[in-house]
mmCIF file with all atom_site columns, C-alpha atoms in Angstrom:
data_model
loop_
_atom_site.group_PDB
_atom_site.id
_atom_site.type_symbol
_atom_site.label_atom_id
_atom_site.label_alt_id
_atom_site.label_comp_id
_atom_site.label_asym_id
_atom_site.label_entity_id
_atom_site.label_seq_id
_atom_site.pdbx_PDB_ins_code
_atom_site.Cartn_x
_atom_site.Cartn_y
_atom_site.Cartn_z
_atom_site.occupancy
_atom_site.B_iso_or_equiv
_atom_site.pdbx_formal_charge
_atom_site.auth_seq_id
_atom_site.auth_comp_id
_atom_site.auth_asym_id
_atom_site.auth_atom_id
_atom_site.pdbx_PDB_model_num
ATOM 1   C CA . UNK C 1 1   ? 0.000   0.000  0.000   1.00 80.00 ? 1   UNK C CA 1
ATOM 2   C CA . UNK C 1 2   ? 3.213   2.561  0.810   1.00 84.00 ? 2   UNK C CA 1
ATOM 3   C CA . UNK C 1 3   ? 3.792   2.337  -2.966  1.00 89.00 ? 3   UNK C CA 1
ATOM 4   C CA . UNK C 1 4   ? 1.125   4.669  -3.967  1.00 88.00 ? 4   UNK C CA 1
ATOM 5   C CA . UNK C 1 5   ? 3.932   7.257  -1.559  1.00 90.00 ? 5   UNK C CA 1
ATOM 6   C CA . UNK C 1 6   ? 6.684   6.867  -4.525  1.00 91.00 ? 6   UNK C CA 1
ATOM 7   C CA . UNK C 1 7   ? 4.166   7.643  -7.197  1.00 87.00 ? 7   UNK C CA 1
ATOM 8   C CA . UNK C 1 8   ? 4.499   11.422 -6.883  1.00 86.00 ? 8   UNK C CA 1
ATOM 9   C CA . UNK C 1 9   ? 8.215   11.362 -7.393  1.00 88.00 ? 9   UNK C CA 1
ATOM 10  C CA . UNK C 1 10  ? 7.808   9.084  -10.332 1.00 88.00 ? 10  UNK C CA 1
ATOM 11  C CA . UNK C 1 11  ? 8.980   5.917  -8.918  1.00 89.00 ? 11  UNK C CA 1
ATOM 12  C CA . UNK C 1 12  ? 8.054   3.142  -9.920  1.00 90.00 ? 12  UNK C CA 1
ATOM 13  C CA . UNK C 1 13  ? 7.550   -0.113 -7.651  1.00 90.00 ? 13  UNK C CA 1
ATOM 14  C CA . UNK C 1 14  ? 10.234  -1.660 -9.614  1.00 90.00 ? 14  UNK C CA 1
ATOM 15  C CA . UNK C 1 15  ? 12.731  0.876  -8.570  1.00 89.00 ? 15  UNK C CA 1
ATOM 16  C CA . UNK C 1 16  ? 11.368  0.569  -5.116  1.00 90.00 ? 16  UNK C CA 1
ATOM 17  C CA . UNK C 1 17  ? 12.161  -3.324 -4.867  1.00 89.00 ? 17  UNK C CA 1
ATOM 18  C CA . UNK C 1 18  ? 15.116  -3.024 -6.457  1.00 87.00 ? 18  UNK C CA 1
ATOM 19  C CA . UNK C 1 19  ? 16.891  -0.555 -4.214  1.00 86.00 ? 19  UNK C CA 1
ATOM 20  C CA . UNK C 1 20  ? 15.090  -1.603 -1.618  1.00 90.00 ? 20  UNK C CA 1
ATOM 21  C CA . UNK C 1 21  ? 13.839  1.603  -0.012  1.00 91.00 ? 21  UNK C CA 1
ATOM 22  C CA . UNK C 1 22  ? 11.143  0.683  1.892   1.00 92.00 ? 22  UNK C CA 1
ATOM 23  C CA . UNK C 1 23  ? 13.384  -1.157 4.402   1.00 93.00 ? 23  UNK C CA 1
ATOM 24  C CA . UNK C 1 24  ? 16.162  1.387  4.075   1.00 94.00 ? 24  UNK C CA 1
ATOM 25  C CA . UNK C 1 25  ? 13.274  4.683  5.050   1.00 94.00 ? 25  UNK C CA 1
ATOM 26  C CA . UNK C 1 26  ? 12.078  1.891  8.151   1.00 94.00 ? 26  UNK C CA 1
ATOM 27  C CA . UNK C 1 27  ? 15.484  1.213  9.560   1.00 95.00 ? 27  UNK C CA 1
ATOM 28  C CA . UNK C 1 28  ? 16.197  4.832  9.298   1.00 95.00 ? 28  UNK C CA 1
ATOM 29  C CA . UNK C 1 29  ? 13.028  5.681  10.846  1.00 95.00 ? 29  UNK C CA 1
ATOM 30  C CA . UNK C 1 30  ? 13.692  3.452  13.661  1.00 96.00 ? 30  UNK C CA 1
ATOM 31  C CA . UNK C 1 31  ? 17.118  4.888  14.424  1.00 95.00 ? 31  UNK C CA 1
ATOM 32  C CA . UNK C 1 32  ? 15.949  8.103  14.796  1.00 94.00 ? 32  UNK C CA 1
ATOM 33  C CA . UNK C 1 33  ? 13.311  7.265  16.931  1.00 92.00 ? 33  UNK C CA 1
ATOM 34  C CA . UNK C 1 34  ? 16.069  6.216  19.483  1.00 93.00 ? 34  UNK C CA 1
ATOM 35  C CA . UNK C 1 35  ? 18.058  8.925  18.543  1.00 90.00 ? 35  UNK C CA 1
ATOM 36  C CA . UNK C 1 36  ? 14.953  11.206 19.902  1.00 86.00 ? 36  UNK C CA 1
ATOM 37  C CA . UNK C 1 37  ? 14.897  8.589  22.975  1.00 87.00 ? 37  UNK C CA 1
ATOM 38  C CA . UNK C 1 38  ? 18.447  8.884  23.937  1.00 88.00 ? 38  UNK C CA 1
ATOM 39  C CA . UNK C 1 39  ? 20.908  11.631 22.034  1.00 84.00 ? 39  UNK C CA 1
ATOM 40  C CA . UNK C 1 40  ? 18.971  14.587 22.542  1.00 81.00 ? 40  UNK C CA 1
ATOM 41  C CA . UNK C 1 41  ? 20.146  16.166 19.367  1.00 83.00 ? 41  UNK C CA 1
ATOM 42  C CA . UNK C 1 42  ? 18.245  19.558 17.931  1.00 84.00 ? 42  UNK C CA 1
ATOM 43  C CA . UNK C 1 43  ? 18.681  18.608 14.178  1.00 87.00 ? 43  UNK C CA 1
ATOM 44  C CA . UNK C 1 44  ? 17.120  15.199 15.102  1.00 90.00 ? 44  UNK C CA 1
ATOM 45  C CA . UNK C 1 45  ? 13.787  16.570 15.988  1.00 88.00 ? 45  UNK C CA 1
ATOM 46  C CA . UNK C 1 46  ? 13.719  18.915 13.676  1.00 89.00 ? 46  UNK C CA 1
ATOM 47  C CA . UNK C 1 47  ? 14.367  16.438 11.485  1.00 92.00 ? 47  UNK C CA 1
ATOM 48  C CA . UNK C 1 48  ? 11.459  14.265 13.125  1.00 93.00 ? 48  UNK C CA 1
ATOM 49  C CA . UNK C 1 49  ? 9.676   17.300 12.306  1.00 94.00 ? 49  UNK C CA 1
ATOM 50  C CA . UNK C 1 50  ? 10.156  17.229 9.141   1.00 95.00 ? 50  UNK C CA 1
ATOM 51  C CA . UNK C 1 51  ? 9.872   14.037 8.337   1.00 96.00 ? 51  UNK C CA 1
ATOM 52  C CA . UNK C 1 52  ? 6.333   13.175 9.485   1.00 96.00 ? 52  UNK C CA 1
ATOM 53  C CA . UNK C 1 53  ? 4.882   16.368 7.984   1.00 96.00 ? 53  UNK C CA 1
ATOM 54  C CA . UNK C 1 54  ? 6.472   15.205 4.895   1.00 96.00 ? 54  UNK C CA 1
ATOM 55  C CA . UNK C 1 55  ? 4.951   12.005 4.858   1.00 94.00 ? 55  UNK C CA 1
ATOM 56  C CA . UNK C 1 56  ? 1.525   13.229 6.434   1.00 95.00 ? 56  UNK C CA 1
ATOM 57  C CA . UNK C 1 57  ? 1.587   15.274 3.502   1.00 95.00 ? 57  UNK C CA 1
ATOM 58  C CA . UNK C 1 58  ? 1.984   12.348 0.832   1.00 93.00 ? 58  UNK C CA 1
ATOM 59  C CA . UNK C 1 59  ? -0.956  11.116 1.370   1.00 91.00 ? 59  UNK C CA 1
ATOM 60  C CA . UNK C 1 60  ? -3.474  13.671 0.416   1.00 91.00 ? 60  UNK C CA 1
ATOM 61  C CA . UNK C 1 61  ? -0.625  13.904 -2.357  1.00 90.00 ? 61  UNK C CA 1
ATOM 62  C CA . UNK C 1 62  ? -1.131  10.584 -3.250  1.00 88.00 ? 62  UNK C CA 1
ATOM 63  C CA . UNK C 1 63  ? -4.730  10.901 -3.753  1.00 86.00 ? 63  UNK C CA 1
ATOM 64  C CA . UNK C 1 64  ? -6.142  9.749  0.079   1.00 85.00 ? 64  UNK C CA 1
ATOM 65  C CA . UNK C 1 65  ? -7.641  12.876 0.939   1.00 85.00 ? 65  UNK C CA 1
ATOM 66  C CA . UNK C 1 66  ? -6.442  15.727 3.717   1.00 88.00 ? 66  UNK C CA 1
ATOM 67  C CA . UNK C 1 67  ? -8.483  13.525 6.462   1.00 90.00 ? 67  UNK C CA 1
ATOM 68  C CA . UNK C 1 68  ? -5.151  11.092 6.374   1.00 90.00 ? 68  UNK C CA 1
ATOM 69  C CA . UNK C 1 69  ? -2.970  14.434 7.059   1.00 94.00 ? 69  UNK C CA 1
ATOM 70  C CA . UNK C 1 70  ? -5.306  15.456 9.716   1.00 94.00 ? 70  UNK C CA 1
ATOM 71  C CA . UNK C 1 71  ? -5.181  11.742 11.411  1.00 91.00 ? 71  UNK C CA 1
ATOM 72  C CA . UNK C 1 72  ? -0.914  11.765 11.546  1.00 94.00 ? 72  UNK C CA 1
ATOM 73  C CA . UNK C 1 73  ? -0.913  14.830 13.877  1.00 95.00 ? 73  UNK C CA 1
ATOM 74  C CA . UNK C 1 74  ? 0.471   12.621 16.302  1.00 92.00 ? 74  UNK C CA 1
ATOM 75  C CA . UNK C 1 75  ? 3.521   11.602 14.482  1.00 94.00 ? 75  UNK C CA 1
ATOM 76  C CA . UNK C 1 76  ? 4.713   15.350 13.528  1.00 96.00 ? 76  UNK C CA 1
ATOM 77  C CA . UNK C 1 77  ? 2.688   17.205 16.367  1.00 95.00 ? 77  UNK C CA 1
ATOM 78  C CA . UNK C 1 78  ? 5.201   16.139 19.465  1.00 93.00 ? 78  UNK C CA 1
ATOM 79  C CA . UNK C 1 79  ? 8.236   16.605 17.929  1.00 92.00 ? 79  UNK C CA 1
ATOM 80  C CA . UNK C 1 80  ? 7.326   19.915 16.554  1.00 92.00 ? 80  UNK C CA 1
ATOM 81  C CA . UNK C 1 81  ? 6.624   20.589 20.559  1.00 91.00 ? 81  UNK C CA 1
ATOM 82  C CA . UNK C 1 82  ? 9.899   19.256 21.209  1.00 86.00 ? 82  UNK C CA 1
ATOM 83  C CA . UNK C 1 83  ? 11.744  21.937 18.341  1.00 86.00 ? 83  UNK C CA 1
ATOM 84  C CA . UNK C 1 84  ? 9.135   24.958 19.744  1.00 85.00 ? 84  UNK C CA 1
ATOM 85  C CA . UNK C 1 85  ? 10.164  24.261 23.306  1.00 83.00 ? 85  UNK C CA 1
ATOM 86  C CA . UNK C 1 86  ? 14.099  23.607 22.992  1.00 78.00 ? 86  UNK C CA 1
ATOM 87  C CA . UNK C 1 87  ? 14.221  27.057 20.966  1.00 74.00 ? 87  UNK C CA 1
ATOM 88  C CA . UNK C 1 88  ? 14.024  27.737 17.428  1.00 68.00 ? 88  UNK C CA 1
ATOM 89  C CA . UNK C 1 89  ? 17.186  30.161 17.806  1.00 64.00 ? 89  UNK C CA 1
ATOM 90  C CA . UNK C 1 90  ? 20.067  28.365 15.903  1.00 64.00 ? 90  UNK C CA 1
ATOM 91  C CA . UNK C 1 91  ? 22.746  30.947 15.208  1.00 65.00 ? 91  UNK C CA 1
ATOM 92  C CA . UNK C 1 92  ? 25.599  28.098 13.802  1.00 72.00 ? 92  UNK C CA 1
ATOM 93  C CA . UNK C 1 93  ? 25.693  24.956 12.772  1.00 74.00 ? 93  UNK C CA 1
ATOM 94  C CA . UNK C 1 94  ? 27.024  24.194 15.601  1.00 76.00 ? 94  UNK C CA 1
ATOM 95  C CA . UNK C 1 95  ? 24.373  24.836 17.605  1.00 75.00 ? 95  UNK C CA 1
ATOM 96  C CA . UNK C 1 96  ? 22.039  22.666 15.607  1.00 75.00 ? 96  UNK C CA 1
ATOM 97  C CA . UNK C 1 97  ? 24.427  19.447 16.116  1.00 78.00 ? 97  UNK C CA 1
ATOM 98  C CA . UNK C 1 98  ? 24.637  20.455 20.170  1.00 77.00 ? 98  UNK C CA 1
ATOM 99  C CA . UNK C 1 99  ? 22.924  18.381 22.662  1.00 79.00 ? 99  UNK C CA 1
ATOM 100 C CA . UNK C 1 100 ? 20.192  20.610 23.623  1.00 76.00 ? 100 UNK C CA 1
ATOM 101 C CA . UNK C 1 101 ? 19.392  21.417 27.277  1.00 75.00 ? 101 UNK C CA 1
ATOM 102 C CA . UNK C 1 102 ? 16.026  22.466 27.557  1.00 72.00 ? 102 UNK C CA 1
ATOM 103 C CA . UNK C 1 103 ? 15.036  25.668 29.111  1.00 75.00 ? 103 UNK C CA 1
ATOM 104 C CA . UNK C 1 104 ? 13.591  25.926 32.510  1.00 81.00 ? 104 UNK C CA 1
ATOM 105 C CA . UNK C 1 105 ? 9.047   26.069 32.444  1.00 81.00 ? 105 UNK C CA 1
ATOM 106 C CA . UNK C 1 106 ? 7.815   29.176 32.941  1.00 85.00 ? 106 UNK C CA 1
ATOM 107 C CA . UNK C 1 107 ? 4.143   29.784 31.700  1.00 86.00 ? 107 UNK C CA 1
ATOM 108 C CA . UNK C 1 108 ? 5.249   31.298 28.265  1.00 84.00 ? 108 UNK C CA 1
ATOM 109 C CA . UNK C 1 109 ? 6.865   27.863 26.977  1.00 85.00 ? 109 UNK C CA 1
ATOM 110 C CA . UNK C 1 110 ? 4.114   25.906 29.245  1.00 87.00 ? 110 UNK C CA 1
ATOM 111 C CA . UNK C 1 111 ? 1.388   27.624 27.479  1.00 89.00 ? 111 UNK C CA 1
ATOM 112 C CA . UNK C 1 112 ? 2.839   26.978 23.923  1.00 88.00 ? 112 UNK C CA 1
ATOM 113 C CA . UNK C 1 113 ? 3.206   23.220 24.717  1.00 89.00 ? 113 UNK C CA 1
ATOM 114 C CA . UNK C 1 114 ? 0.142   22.783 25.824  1.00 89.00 ? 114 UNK C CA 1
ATOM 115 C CA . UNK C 1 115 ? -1.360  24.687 22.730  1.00 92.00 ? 115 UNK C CA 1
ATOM 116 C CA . UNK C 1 116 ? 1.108   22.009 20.191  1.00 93.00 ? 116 UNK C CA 1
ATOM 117 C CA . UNK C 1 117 ? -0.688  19.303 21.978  1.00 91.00 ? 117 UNK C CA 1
ATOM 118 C CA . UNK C 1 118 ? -3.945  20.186 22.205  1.00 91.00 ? 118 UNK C CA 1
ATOM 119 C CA . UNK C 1 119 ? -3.835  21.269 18.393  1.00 93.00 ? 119 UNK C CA 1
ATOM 120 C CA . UNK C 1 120 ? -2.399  17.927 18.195  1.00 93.00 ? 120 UNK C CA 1
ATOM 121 C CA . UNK C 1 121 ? -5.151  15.874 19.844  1.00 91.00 ? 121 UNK C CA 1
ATOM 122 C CA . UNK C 1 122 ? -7.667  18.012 18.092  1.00 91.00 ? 122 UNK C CA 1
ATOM 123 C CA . UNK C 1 123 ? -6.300  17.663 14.375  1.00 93.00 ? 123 UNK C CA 1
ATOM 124 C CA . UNK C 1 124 ? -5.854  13.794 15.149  1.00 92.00 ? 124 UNK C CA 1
ATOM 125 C CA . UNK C 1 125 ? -9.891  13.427 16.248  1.00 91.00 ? 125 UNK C CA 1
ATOM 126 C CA . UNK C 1 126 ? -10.452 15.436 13.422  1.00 93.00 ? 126 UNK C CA 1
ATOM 127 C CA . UNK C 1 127 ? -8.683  13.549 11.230  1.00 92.00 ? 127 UNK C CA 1
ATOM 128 C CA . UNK C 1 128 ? -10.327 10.132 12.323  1.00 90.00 ? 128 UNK C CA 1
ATOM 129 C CA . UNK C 1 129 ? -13.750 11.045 13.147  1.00 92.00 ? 129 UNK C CA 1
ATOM 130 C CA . UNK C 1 130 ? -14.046 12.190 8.953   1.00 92.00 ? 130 UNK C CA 1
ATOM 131 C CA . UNK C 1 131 ? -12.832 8.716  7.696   1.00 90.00 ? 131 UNK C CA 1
ATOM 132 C CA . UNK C 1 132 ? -16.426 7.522  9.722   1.00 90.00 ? 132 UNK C CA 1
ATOM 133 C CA . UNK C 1 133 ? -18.150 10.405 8.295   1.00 92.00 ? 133 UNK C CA 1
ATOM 134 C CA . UNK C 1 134 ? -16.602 11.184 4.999   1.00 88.00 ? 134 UNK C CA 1
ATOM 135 C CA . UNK C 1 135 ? -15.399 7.312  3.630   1.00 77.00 ? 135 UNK C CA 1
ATOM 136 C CA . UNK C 1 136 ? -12.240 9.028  1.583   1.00 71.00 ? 136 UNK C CA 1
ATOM 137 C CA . UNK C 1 137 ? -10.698 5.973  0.014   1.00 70.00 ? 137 UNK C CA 1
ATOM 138 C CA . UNK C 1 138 ? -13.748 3.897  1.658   1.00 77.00 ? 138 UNK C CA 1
ATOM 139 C CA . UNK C 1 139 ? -11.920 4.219  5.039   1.00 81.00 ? 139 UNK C CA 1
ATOM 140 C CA . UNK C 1 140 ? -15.057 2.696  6.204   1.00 82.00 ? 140 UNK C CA 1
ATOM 141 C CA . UNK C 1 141 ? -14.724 -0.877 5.232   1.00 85.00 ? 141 UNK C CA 1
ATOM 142 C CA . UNK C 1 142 ? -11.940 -1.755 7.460   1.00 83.00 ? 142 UNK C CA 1
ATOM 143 C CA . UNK C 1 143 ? -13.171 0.328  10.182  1.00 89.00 ? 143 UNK C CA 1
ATOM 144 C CA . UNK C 1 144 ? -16.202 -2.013 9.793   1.00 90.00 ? 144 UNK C CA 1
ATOM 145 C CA . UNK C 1 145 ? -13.862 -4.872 9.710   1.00 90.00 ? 145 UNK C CA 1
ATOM 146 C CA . UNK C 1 146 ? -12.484 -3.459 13.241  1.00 91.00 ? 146 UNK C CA 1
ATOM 147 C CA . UNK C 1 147 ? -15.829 -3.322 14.941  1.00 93.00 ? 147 UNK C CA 1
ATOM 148 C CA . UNK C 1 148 ? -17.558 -6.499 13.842  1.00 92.00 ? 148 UNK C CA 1
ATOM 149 C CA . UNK C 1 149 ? -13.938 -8.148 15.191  1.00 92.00 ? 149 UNK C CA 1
ATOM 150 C CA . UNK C 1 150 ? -15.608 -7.579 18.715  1.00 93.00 ? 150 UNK C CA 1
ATOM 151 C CA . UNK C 1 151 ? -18.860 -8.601 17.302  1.00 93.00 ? 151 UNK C CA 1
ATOM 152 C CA . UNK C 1 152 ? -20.522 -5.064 16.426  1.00 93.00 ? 152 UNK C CA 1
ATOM 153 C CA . UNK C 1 153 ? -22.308 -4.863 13.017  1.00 93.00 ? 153 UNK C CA 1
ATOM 154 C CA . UNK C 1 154 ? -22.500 -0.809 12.492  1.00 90.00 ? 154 UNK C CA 1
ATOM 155 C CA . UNK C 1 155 ? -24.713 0.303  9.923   1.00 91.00 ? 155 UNK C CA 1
ATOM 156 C CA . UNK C 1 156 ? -23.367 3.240  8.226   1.00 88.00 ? 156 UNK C CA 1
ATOM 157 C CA . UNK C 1 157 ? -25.561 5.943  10.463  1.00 92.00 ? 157 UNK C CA 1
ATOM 158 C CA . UNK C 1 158 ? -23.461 4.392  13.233  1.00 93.00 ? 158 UNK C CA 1
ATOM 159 C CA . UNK C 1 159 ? -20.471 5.447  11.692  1.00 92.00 ? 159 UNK C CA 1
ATOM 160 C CA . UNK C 1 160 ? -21.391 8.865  11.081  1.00 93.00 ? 160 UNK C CA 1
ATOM 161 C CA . UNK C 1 161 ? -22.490 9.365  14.661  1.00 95.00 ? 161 UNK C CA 1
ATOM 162 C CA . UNK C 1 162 ? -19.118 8.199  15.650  1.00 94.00 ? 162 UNK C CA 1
ATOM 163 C CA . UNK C 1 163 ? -17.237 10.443 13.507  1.00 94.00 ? 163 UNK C CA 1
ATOM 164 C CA . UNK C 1 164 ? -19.510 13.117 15.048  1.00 95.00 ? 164 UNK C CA 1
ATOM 165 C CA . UNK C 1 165 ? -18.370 12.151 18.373  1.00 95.00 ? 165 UNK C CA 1
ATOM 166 C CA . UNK C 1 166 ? -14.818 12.030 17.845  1.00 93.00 ? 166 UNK C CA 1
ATOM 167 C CA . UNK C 1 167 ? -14.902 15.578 16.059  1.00 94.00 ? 167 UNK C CA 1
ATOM 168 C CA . UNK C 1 168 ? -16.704 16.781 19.232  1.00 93.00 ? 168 UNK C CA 1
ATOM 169 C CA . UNK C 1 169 ? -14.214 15.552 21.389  1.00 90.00 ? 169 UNK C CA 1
ATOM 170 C CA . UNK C 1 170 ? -11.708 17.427 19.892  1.00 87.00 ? 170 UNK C CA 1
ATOM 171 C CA . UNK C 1 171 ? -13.795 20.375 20.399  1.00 90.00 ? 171 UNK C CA 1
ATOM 172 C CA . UNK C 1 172 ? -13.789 19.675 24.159  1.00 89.00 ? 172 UNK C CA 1
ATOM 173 C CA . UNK C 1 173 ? -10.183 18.518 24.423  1.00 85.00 ? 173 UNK C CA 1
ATOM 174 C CA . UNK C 1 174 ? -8.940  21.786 22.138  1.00 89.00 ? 174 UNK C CA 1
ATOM 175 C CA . UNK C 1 175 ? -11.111 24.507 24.365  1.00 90.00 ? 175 UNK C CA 1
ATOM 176 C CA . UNK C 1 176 ? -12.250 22.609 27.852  1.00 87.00 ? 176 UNK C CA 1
ATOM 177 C CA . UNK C 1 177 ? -8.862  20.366 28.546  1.00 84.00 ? 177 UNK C CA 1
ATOM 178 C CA . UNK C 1 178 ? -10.133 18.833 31.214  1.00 87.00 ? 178 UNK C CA 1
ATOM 179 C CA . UNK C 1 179 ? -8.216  16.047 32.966  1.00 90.00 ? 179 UNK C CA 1
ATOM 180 C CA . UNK C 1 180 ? -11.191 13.586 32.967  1.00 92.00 ? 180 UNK C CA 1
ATOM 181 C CA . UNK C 1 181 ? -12.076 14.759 29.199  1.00 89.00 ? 181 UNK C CA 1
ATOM 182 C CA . UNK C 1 182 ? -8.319  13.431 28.519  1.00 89.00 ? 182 UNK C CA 1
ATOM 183 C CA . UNK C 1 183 ? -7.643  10.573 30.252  1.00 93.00 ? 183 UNK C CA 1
ATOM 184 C CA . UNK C 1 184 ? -11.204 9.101  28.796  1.00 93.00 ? 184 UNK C CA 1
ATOM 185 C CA . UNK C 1 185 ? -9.845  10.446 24.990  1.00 91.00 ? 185 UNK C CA 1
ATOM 186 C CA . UNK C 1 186 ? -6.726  8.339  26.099  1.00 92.00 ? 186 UNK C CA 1
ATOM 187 C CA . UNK C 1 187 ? -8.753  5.219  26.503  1.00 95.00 ? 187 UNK C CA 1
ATOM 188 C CA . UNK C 1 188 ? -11.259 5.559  23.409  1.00 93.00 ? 188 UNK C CA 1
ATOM 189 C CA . UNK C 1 189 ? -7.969  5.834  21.177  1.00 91.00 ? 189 UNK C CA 1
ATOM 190 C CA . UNK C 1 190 ? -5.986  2.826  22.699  1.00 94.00 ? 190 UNK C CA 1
ATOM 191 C CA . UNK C 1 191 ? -9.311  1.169  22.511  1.00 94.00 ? 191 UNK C CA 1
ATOM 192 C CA . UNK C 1 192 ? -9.957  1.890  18.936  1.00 91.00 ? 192 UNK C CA 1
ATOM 193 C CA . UNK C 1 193 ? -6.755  1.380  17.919  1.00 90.00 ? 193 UNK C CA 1
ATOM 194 C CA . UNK C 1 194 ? -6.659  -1.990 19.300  1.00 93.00 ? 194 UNK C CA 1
ATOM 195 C CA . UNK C 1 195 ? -9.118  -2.444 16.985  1.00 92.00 ? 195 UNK C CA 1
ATOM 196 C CA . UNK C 1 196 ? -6.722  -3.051 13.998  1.00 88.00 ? 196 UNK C CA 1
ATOM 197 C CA . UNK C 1 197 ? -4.669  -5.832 16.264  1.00 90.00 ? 197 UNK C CA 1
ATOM 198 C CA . UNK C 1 198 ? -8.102  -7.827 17.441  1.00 93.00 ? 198 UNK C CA 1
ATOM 199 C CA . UNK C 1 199 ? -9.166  -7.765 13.382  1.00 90.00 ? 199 UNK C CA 1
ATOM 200 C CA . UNK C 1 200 ? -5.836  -8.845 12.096  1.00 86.00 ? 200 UNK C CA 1
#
């Protein structure tokens, strides 16, 4: 299915195979992800940064629609909190290769993390509750697939009101973050996303 992200730059799945690059992106993936874990680099998460609004952005340029952008807010939303909140001040190159020691909380810094990851929750509902509503690349018949996995046949009214819900829970979580609010939003995503594990 991650062929359809070569398209754009006009390879082909031949090329793909042949040089491998769907390995070589994952391992490289992975290694930055510990990277971000234990060499707290600045050019890494901006880097991170980059990266996953890149790819976010391949797939409404691959023809899935923006929903799929909206829905990856949580792969580029933290570490764009991370590059906000470390400082986006880099005077040499230097600088950008330095192990970055992050700046004492004060509200300023507090308040723009929290607004990253609200914005980030928010987008993310958003992004999910439209493949119920919207069926963009008929999103809908695996999330059927998920549900009837713990034995619940939705018809497709159910699906709307879901997608409903989910967009008004990022309404909450964006303007009203209460703790309650979030920890429930915590458990209806690891629930849903479990989802794709319990229907194979």
């Amino acid at each position: 299915a991650w062929l359809a992200f070569f398209k754009p730059f006009g390879l082909e799945p031949e090329l793909v195979y042949k040089f491998m690059l769907m390995p070589l992106i994952g391992t490289f993936d992975l290694l930055v992800s510990f990277a971000v874990l234990f060499l707290p680099l600045r050019i890494i998460w901006v880097w991170a940064t980059f990266w996953t609004l890149f790819t976010a952005f391949l797939r409404p340029l691959s023809g899935q629609g923006f929903a799929e952008f909206f829905e990856r807010a949580g792969n580029y939303g933290p570490p764009l909190a991370l590059v906000l909140y470390s400082g986006l001040h880099y005077r040499s190159l230097r600088e950008w290769f330095s192990f970055v020691k992050p700046p004492k909380l004060n509200q300023k810094n507090l308040d723009q993390l929290k607004f990253i990851l609200r914005l980030t929750i928010a987008l993310l509902l958003i992004g999910h509750g439209s493949f119920y509503i919207f069926n963009e690349n008929n999103q809908r018949d695996y999330l059927l697939q998920h549900w009837a996995a713990i034995g619940r046949n939705l018809t497709v009214s159910n699906m709307v009101a879901i997608g409903w819900f989910e967009i008004s829970l990022d309404i909450i979580a964006f303007f009203i973050p209460v703790r309650s609010i979030l920890i429930f939003i915590i458990i209806w995503k690891v629930g849903t996303a479990a989802l794709y594990f319990i229907s194979g």
